[in-house]
CSV table of C-alpha atoms in Angstrom, one decimal:
chain,number,residue,atom,x,y,z
A,1,ARG,CA,-0.8,-68.1,15.9
A,2,TYR,CA,2.6,-67.8,17.6
A,3,ALA,CA,1.3,-66.3,20.9
A,4,VAL,CA,3.5,-63.3,20.6
A,5,ARG,CA,3.0,-60.9,23.5
A,6,ALA,CA,6.1,-58.8,23.5
A,7,TRP,CA,8.1,-56.7,20.9
A,8,PRO,CA,10.4,-57.7,19.5
A,9,THR,CA,9.9,-61.5,19.5
A,10,LEU,CA,11.7,-63.9,17.5
A,11,VAL,CA,10.2,-67.3,16.6
A,12,LEU,CA,12.3,-70.2,15.5
A,13,VAL,CA,10.5,-72.6,13.2
A,14,ASP,CA,12.1,-75.8,11.9
A,15,PRO,CA,11.8,-77.2,8.3
A,16,ARG,CA,8.6,-79.2,9.2
A,17,GLY,CA,6.8,-76.1,10.4
A,18,TYR,CA,7.1,-76.7,14.2
A,19,VAL,CA,7.9,-73.9,16.5
A,20,VAL,CA,11.0,-74.9,18.4
A,21,GLY,CA,11.9,-71.7,20.3
A,22,THR,CA,10.7,-68.2,21.0
A,23,VAL,CA,12.8,-65.3,22.6
A,24,SER,CA,11.8,-61.8,23.4
A,25,GLY,CA,13.9,-58.6,23.4
A,26,GLU,CA,17.3,-58.0,22.0
A,27,GLY,CA,20.8,-59.5,22.5
A,28,HIS,CA,20.0,-63.2,21.5
A,29,GLY,CA,22.2,-63.4,18.5
A,30,PRO,CA,24.8,-65.8,19.6
A,31,ALA,CA,22.2,-68.1,21.2
A,32,LEU,CA,20.1,-68.0,18.1
A,33,ARG,CA,23.0,-68.7,15.8
A,34,GLU,CA,23.9,-71.8,17.9
A,35,ALA,CA,20.4,-73.1,17.8
A,36,ILE,CA,20.0,-72.5,14.0
A,37,GLN,CA,23.2,-74.4,13.3
A,38,ALA,CA,22.1,-77.2,15.4
A,39,LEU,CA,18.7,-77.4,13.5
A,40,ILE,CA,20.5,-77.2,10.1
A,41,ALA,CA,22.7,-80.3,11.2
A,42,GLU,CA,19.9,-82.2,12.6
A,43,HIS,CA,17.5,-81.7,9.5
A,44,ARG,CA,20.3,-82.2,7.0
A,45,ALA,CA,21.0,-85.6,8.7
A,46,SER,CA,17.3,-86.6,8.7
A,47,GLY,CA,16.7,-85.5,5.1
A,48,THR,CA,14.1,-82.8,6.0
A,49,LEU,CA,16.2,-79.7,4.9
A,50,ARG,CA,15.8,-78.4,1.3
A,51,THR,CA,19.2,-78.3,-0.2
A,52,ASP,CA,18.2,-77.2,-3.8
A,53,GLY,CA,19.3,-73.5,-3.1
A,54,GLN,CA,15.7,-72.1,-3.5
A,55,PRO,CA,16.1,-68.6,-2.2
A,56,PHE,CA,13.9,-67.0,0.4
A,57,ALA,CA,12.3,-63.6,-0.4
A,58,LEU,CA,13.4,-61.4,2.5
A,59,ARG,CA,11.7,-58.0,3.0
A,60,ARG,CA,11.6,-55.3,5.6
A,61,LEU,CA,9.9,-51.9,5.7
A,62,ILE,CA,10.7,-50.1,2.4
A,63,PRO,CA,10.7,-46.3,2.4
A,64,PRO,CA,7.8,-45.0,0.3
A,65,ALA,CA,8.9,-43.4,-3.0
A,66,ASN,CA,6.6,-40.5,-3.1
A,67,THR,CA,7.0,-38.9,0.3
A,68,PHE,CA,9.6,-36.3,1.4
A,69,LEU,CA,9.8,-38.2,5.0
A,70,ALA,CA,9.9,-41.9,5.6
A,71,TYR,CA,8.9,-43.3,8.9
A,72,PRO,CA,10.0,-40.2,11.0
A,73,GLY,CA,10.7,-41.4,14.5
A,74,LYS,CA,11.3,-38.4,16.6
A,75,VAL,CA,11.1,-34.6,16.4
A,76,ALA,CA,12.8,-31.8,18.4
A,77,ALA,CA,11.9,-28.1,18.5
A,78,ASP,CA,14.4,-25.5,19.4
A,79,PRO,CA,12.6,-22.7,21.4
A,80,LEU,CA,15.3,-20.1,20.7
A,81,GLY,CA,16.4,-20.6,17.2
A,82,ARG,CA,12.9,-21.3,15.6
A,83,ARG,CA,14.2,-24.6,14.2
A,84,LEU,CA,12.6,-28.0,14.1
A,85,PHE,CA,14.7,-31.1,13.8
A,86,VAL,CA,13.2,-34.2,12.3
A,87,ALA,CA,14.7,-37.8,12.6
A,88,ASP,CA,13.8,-38.9,9.0
A,89,SER,CA,14.6,-42.5,10.1
A,90,GLY,CA,13.5,-44.4,7.1
A,91,HIS,CA,15.7,-42.1,4.9
A,92,HIS,CA,18.7,-42.2,7.4
A,93,ARG,CA,18.9,-38.5,7.6
A,94,ILE,CA,18.2,-35.4,9.8
A,95,VAL,CA,16.0,-32.7,8.3
A,96,ILE,CA,16.3,-29.2,9.8
A,97,ALA,CA,13.4,-26.9,9.1
A,98,ASP,CA,11.8,-23.9,10.7
A,99,HIS,CA,8.7,-24.1,12.8
A,100,ALA,CA,6.4,-23.7,9.8
A,101,GLY,CA,8.0,-26.6,8.0
A,102,GLN,CA,10.3,-24.8,5.6
A,103,VAL,CA,13.4,-27.0,5.0
A,104,ARG,CA,16.7,-25.2,5.7
A,105,ALA,CA,19.1,-28.1,5.6
A,106,VAL,CA,19.6,-31.8,5.5
A,107,ALA,CA,22.2,-33.9,7.2
A,108,GLY,CA,22.9,-37.4,5.7
A,109,THR,CA,23.2,-38.9,2.3
A,110,GLY,CA,20.1,-40.9,2.6
A,111,GLU,CA,22.0,-44.1,2.6
A,112,PRO,CA,22.3,-46.3,5.7
A,113,GLY,CA,25.9,-46.4,7.3
A,114,LEU,CA,28.1,-45.0,10.0
A,115,ALA,CA,30.2,-42.1,8.4
A,116,ASP,CA,31.3,-38.8,9.9
A,117,GLY,CA,32.0,-35.6,8.1
A,118,PRO,CA,30.1,-32.8,6.4
A,119,PHE,CA,26.3,-33.1,6.3
A,120,THR,CA,26.5,-34.0,2.6
A,121,ALA,CA,28.7,-37.2,3.4
A,122,ALA,CA,27.5,-38.3,6.8
A,123,ARG,CA,25.5,-41.5,7.3
A,124,PHE,CA,23.0,-42.7,9.9
A,125,ARG,CA,21.1,-45.8,10.3
A,126,HIS,CA,17.4,-45.7,11.6
A,127,HIS,CA,18.3,-43.0,14.1
A,128,GLN,CA,15.7,-41.8,16.6
A,129,GLY,CA,15.7,-39.2,19.4
A,130,MET,CA,17.6,-35.9,19.4
A,131,ALA,CA,18.7,-33.3,22.0
A,132,LEU,CA,20.0,-29.8,21.4
A,133,VAL,CA,22.8,-28.2,23.3
A,134,GLY,CA,23.6,-24.6,22.0
A,135,GLU,CA,24.7,-25.2,18.4
A,136,HIS,CA,25.3,-29.0,18.8
A,137,LEU,CA,22.4,-31.5,18.0
A,138,TYR,CA,22.9,-35.0,19.7
A,139,VAL,CA,21.4,-37.9,17.9
A,140,ALA,CA,20.4,-41.3,19.1
A,141,ASP,CA,21.8,-43.3,16.1
A,142,THR,CA,19.9,-46.5,17.2
A,143,GLU,CA,20.8,-49.1,14.7
A,144,ASN,CA,24.4,-48.0,14.7
A,145,HIS,CA,24.4,-48.2,18.5
A,146,ALA,CA,26.0,-44.8,18.6
A,147,LEU,CA,25.5,-41.3,19.7
A,148,ARG,CA,26.3,-38.6,17.0
A,149,ARG,CA,26.7,-34.9,17.3
A,150,LEU,CA,25.9,-32.3,14.7
A,151,ASP,CA,27.7,-29.0,14.7
A,152,LEU,CA,25.1,-26.8,13.2
A,153,LYS,CA,27.4,-24.0,12.4
A,154,ALA,CA,30.1,-26.0,10.7
A,155,ARG,CA,27.5,-28.4,9.4
A,156,THR,CA,29.5,-31.5,10.4
A,157,VAL,CA,28.7,-34.7,12.0
A,158,GLU,CA,30.9,-36.7,14.5
A,159,THR,CA,30.5,-39.8,16.6
A,160,VAL,CA,30.9,-39.2,20.3
A,161,ALA,CA,29.9,-42.5,21.9
A,162,GLY,CA,29.5,-46.0,20.8
A,163,THR,CA,31.7,-48.5,18.8
A,164,GLY,CA,29.1,-49.1,16.0
A,165,GLU,CA,28.6,-52.5,17.3
A,166,GLN,CA,25.7,-53.5,19.7
A,167,ALA,CA,26.7,-54.3,23.3
A,168,ILE,CA,25.8,-57.7,24.3
A,169,GLY,CA,23.6,-57.4,27.3
A,170,ARG,CA,24.2,-54.3,29.5
A,171,PRO,CA,26.9,-51.9,28.4
A,172,ARG,CA,30.1,-51.3,30.5
A,173,ALA,CA,30.7,-47.8,31.9
A,174,GLY,CA,33.6,-46.0,30.0
A,175,THR,CA,34.3,-43.0,27.9
A,176,GLY,CA,32.9,-42.0,24.6
A,177,ARG,CA,33.7,-44.3,21.5
A,178,ALA,CA,35.1,-47.0,23.7
A,179,VAL,CA,31.8,-47.9,25.1
A,180,ALA,CA,29.5,-50.2,23.2
A,181,LEU,CA,25.9,-49.1,23.4
A,182,ASN,CA,22.7,-51.1,23.0
A,183,SER,CA,19.9,-49.5,20.8
A,184,PRO,CA,19.8,-45.9,22.2
A,185,TRP,CA,16.3,-44.6,21.4
A,186,ASP,CA,15.8,-41.2,22.8
A,187,LEU,CA,17.9,-38.4,24.6
A,188,VAL,CA,17.1,-35.5,26.9
A,189,VAL,CA,19.7,-33.0,28.4
A,190,ARG,CA,19.8,-31.5,31.9
A,191,ASN,CA,22.6,-29.6,33.5
A,192,GLY,CA,25.4,-30.7,31.3
A,193,THR,CA,24.3,-34.3,31.3
A,194,LEU,CA,22.8,-36.2,28.3
A,195,TYR,CA,20.3,-39.0,29.5
A,196,ILE,CA,19.9,-41.8,27.1
A,197,ALA,CA,16.8,-44.3,26.8
A,198,MET,CA,19.0,-47.4,26.1
A,199,ALA,CA,16.0,-49.6,24.9
A,200,GLY,CA,18.1,-52.5,24.1
A,201,CYS,CA,19.4,-53.1,27.7
A,202,HIS,CA,16.2,-51.7,29.5
A,203,GLN,CA,18.2,-49.0,31.2
A,204,ILE,CA,18.7,-45.2,31.1
A,205,TRP,CA,22.3,-44.1,30.8
A,206,ALA,CA,23.9,-40.7,31.4
A,207,MET,CA,26.8,-39.2,29.6
A,208,ASP,CA,28.8,-36.1,31.1
A,209,LEU,CA,28.9,-33.8,28.0
A,210,GLY,CA,32.3,-32.4,29.3
A,211,SER,CA,34.3,-35.7,29.8
A,212,ALA,CA,32.1,-38.0,27.6
A,213,ALA,CA,32.0,-40.5,30.7
A,214,LEU,CA,29.0,-42.9,30.4
A,215,THR,CA,27.5,-44.8,33.1
A,216,ALA,CA,24.1,-46.5,33.9
A,217,PHE,CA,21.8,-44.1,35.6
A,218,ALA,CA,18.5,-46.1,36.2
A,219,GLY,CA,17.4,-49.7,35.6
A,220,SER,CA,18.9,-53.0,36.6
A,221,GLY,CA,18.8,-54.4,33.1
A,222,ARG,CA,16.1,-56.8,34.0
A,223,GLU,CA,12.9,-56.4,31.9
A,224,GLU,CA,10.2,-55.8,34.5
A,225,LEU,CA,7.9,-53.3,36.0
A,226,ARG,CA,9.6,-52.9,39.4
A,227,ASP,CA,9.8,-49.5,41.3
A,228,GLY,CA,12.5,-48.6,43.7
A,229,PRO,CA,16.1,-47.1,43.8
A,230,ARG,CA,17.2,-46.2,40.4
A,231,LEU,CA,19.6,-48.9,39.8
A,232,GLU,CA,17.4,-51.7,41.3
A,233,ALA,CA,14.3,-50.7,39.4
A,234,GLY,CA,13.2,-52.5,36.3
A,235,LEU,CA,12.5,-50.8,33.0
A,236,ASN,CA,11.0,-52.3,29.7
A,237,GLN,CA,12.6,-51.1,26.5
A,238,PRO,CA,12.5,-47.3,27.4
A,239,SER,CA,12.0,-45.4,24.3
A,240,GLY,CA,10.9,-41.8,25.0
A,241,LEU,CA,12.4,-39.2,27.6
A,242,ALA,CA,11.3,-35.8,28.8
A,243,THR,CA,12.1,-33.7,31.7
A,244,ASP,CA,10.6,-30.9,33.8
A,245,GLY,CA,14.0,-30.3,35.4
A,246,GLN,CA,13.1,-32.1,38.6
A,247,ALA,CA,12.7,-35.7,37.2
A,248,LEU,CA,12.8,-37.7,34.0
A,249,PHE,CA,9.6,-38.8,32.4
A,250,VAL,CA,10.0,-42.1,30.5
A,251,ALA,CA,7.9,-43.9,28.0
A,252,ASP,CA,8.5,-47.4,29.2
A,253,SER,CA,7.3,-48.9,26.0
A,254,GLU,CA,7.1,-52.7,26.5
A,255,ALA,CA,5.3,-52.3,29.8
A,256,SER,CA,2.8,-49.7,28.3
A,257,ALA,CA,3.7,-47.5,31.2
A,258,ILE,CA,5.0,-44.0,32.0
A,259,ARG,CA,7.6,-43.9,34.7
A,260,GLU,CA,9.1,-41.1,36.6
A,261,VAL,CA,12.8,-41.1,37.6
A,262,THR,CA,14.0,-38.6,40.2
A,263,PHE,CA,17.5,-37.1,40.3
A,264,GLY,CA,19.9,-36.9,43.3
A,265,ASP,CA,21.9,-39.5,45.2
A,266,PHE,CA,18.5,-41.1,46.4
A,267,GLY,CA,16.7,-40.9,43.1
A,268,ARG,CA,13.9,-43.6,42.5
A,269,VAL,CA,11.9,-45.0,39.7
A,270,THR,CA,8.1,-44.6,40.2
A,271,THR,CA,5.3,-45.9,38.0
A,272,LEU,CA,2.8,-43.2,37.2
A,273,VAL,CA,0.5,-45.3,35.0
A,274,GLY,CA,0.9,-48.7,33.5
A,275,MET,CA,0.3,-52.2,35.0
A,276,GLY,CA,3.0,-54.5,33.4
A,277,LEU,CA,4.2,-56.3,30.3
A,278,PHE,CA,0.9,-58.1,29.5
A,279,GLU,CA,-1.5,-55.2,30.6
A,280,PHE,CA,-2.3,-52.8,27.8
A,281,GLY,CA,-5.2,-51.3,26.1
A,282,ASP,CA,-6.8,-47.8,25.5
A,283,ARG,CA,-8.4,-46.3,28.8
A,284,ASP,CA,-8.3,-42.9,30.1
A,285,GLY,CA,-8.7,-42.4,33.9
A,286,THR,CA,-6.5,-42.3,37.0
A,287,GLY,CA,-3.8,-44.6,38.2
A,288,PRO,CA,-4.5,-48.2,37.8
A,289,GLU,CA,-7.5,-47.5,35.6
A,290,VAL,CA,-5.3,-46.3,32.9
A,291,ARG,CA,-4.3,-48.4,29.9
A,292,LEU,CA,-1.8,-47.4,27.2
A,293,GLN,CA,-0.3,-49.5,24.3
A,294,HIS,CA,3.4,-49.2,23.6
A,295,PRO,CA,4.0,-45.6,24.0
A,296,LEU,CA,7.1,-44.4,22.3
A,297,GLY,CA,7.3,-40.7,23.0
A,298,VAL,CA,6.8,-38.2,25.8
A,299,ALA,CA,7.2,-34.4,26.0
A,300,TRP,CA,6.9,-31.9,28.9
A,301,LEU,CA,4.9,-28.8,28.2
A,302,GLY,CA,3.1,-26.4,30.5
A,303,GLY,CA,3.2,-28.5,33.4
A,304,THR,CA,2.0,-31.5,31.7
A,305,CYS,CA,3.5,-34.7,30.2
A,306,TYR,CA,2.1,-35.4,26.8
A,307,ILE,CA,2.2,-39.0,25.6
A,308,ALA,CA,2.5,-40.5,22.1
A,309,ASP,CA,0.3,-43.6,22.7
A,310,THR,CA,1.8,-45.2,19.7
A,311,TYR,CA,-0.2,-48.4,19.1
A,312,ASN,CA,-3.4,-46.7,20.0
A,313,HIS,CA,-2.7,-43.9,17.4
A,314,LYS,CA,-3.4,-41.2,20.0
A,315,ILE,CA,-1.9,-38.3,21.8
A,316,LYS,CA,-2.7,-38.1,25.6
A,317,ARG,CA,-1.7,-35.9,28.4
A,318,LEU,CA,-0.8,-37.1,31.9
A,319,TYR,CA,-1.0,-35.0,35.1
A,320,PRO,CA,1.8,-36.7,37.1
A,321,SER,CA,0.6,-35.5,40.6
A,322,LEU,CA,-2.8,-36.8,40.0
A,323,ARG,CA,-1.7,-39.8,37.6
A,324,ARG,CA,-4.6,-38.9,35.5
A,325,VAL,CA,-4.5,-39.5,31.8
A,326,GLU,CA,-6.9,-38.1,29.1
A,327,THR,CA,-7.0,-38.3,25.3
A,328,VAL,CA,-6.3,-35.0,23.5
A,329,PHE,CA,-6.1,-36.2,19.9
A,330,GLY,CA,-6.7,-39.1,17.9
A,331,THR,CA,-9.5,-41.6,17.1
A,332,GLY,CA,-7.9,-44.8,18.3
A,333,LYS,CA,-7.6,-46.2,14.8
A,334,PRO,CA,-5.0,-45.5,12.1
A,335,GLY,CA,-5.9,-42.5,9.9
A,336,ARG,CA,-4.6,-39.3,8.3
A,337,GLY,CA,-6.9,-36.6,9.4
A,338,GLU,CA,-6.1,-33.1,10.5
A,339,GLY,CA,-8.0,-30.1,11.9
A,340,ALA,CA,-10.3,-30.4,14.8
A,341,GLU,CA,-10.6,-34.2,14.4
A,342,PRO,CA,-7.1,-35.4,13.6
A,343,ALA,CA,-6.1,-39.0,13.1
A,344,PHE,CA,-2.7,-40.7,13.4
A,345,PHE,CA,-0.8,-43.8,12.4
A,346,GLU,CA,1.4,-45.0,15.3
A,347,PRO,CA,2.9,-41.6,16.2
A,348,GLY,CA,6.4,-42.1,17.7
A,349,GLY,CA,7.7,-38.7,18.9
A,350,LEU,CA,6.8,-35.4,20.5
A,351,SER,CA,8.3,-32.1,21.2
A,352,GLY,CA,6.5,-29.1,22.6
A,353,ILE,CA,7.1,-25.3,22.9
A,354,ALA,CA,4.8,-22.4,23.5
A,355,GLY,CA,1.5,-24.0,23.3
A,356,ARG,CA,2.3,-26.1,20.3
A,357,LEU,CA,3.0,-29.8,20.2
A,358,TYR,CA,5.0,-31.3,17.3
A,359,ILE,CA,4.1,-34.8,16.4
A,360,ALA,CA,6.2,-37.3,14.5
A,361,ASP,CA,3.3,-39.2,12.8
A,362,THR,CA,5.5,-42.1,12.0
A,363,ASN,CA,3.6,-44.3,9.7
A,364,ASN,CA,2.0,-41.5,7.8
A,365,HIS,CA,5.4,-40.1,7.0
A,366,ARG,CA,4.6,-36.6,8.2
A,367,ILE,CA,5.2,-34.1,11.0
A,368,CYS,CA,2.2,-32.5,12.5
A,369,ALA,CA,1.7,-29.4,14.7
A,370,ALA,CA,-1.0,-29.3,17.4
A,371,ASP,CA,-2.3,-25.9,18.6
A,372,LEU,CA,-3.2,-27.0,22.2
A,373,GLY,CA,-5.2,-23.8,22.8
A,374,ALA,CA,-7.3,-24.2,19.7
A,375,GLY,CA,-7.4,-27.8,19.7
A,376,THR,CA,-6.5,-28.3,16.1
A,377,VAL,CA,-3.8,-30.0,14.2
A,378,THR,CA,-2.0,-29.0,11.0
A,379,VAL,CA,0.4,-31.0,8.7
A,380,LEU,CA,3.8,-29.2,8.2
A,381,PRO,CA,4.6,-28.8,4.4
A,382,LEU,CA,8.1,-30.4,4.7
A,383,GLY,CA,9.5,-30.9,1.3
A,384,GLU,CA,6.9,-28.9,-0.5
A,385,SER,CA,7.9,-26.5,-3.1
A,386,GLY,CA,6.7,-22.9,-2.9
């Protein structure tokens, strides 16, 4: 009805039911406020605006009452400490468990907010990706537009970057908490640098972990599927990051693409699979044959890039040198199956170690573990007693 082809899209409808404006992406707040005020004035003057105070029933996703997790967005496995970190995004908290799913600690009160302090007092707001550096866990606190750091020994949380307000357009380079961020969605670390999928401004940013200096690493800020030198290339709401140590692999969600970003002074952005903002589907194959649909997560494991093909409800694998994609798990329809024929509901995050792939099965409110050798999937018993 509204011809929406991009996510997110905002449609402005006047009191007579006519569509008077459509904008895609983030950062349109000031323009929308101006347009809405103009419409209010116009329709108040013409008598077409209701003024009886009848309230609207506004509603957003409400966490389910009977599940331990709510819309978990991302998961991160610690290969050394046998820990699993879960972004319990709908409950605004971090769940720390072992690899079998036994809960060991929780950071966050469960109420949305931006508060530092001990695990029991800290607050997050619909956070997503995480990256582990020693005994510190970095968190992309998406709707707080901030980066948080958990001290896993002291069990404390502190804000290391972001003002708590969304940057308008592209953020400006700077240091730590003086820099306004724009919807950070995922994180990966390499050689003392934290790379940030800044979905709101269509860029990848980098933060030096020693100095907390932040700067753009890849992406011009224009939403387009354009390859080339890192800062001239176009990205499209990048929402997932992984690395093999030589390059970044990016779930370029709005273009339904997987991109490769190389390091070094002459680094480039290259599209591995994906054809553009309006080319999506569910098709395995090689290069231009491949179609994905809004992938949100990637993980590097065993020389292969695994993909959470979110809107196709599938897990796929990509062989970067061949640009070949094949389905590993999932039916292509929402479901809750496990075992040899698993089904998912918009999986959003992946993390892999030692032949096991952990899956944030977001809309099923669960974390799954896939045994890649056996080809089976089990559901972790997070929050279950006994």
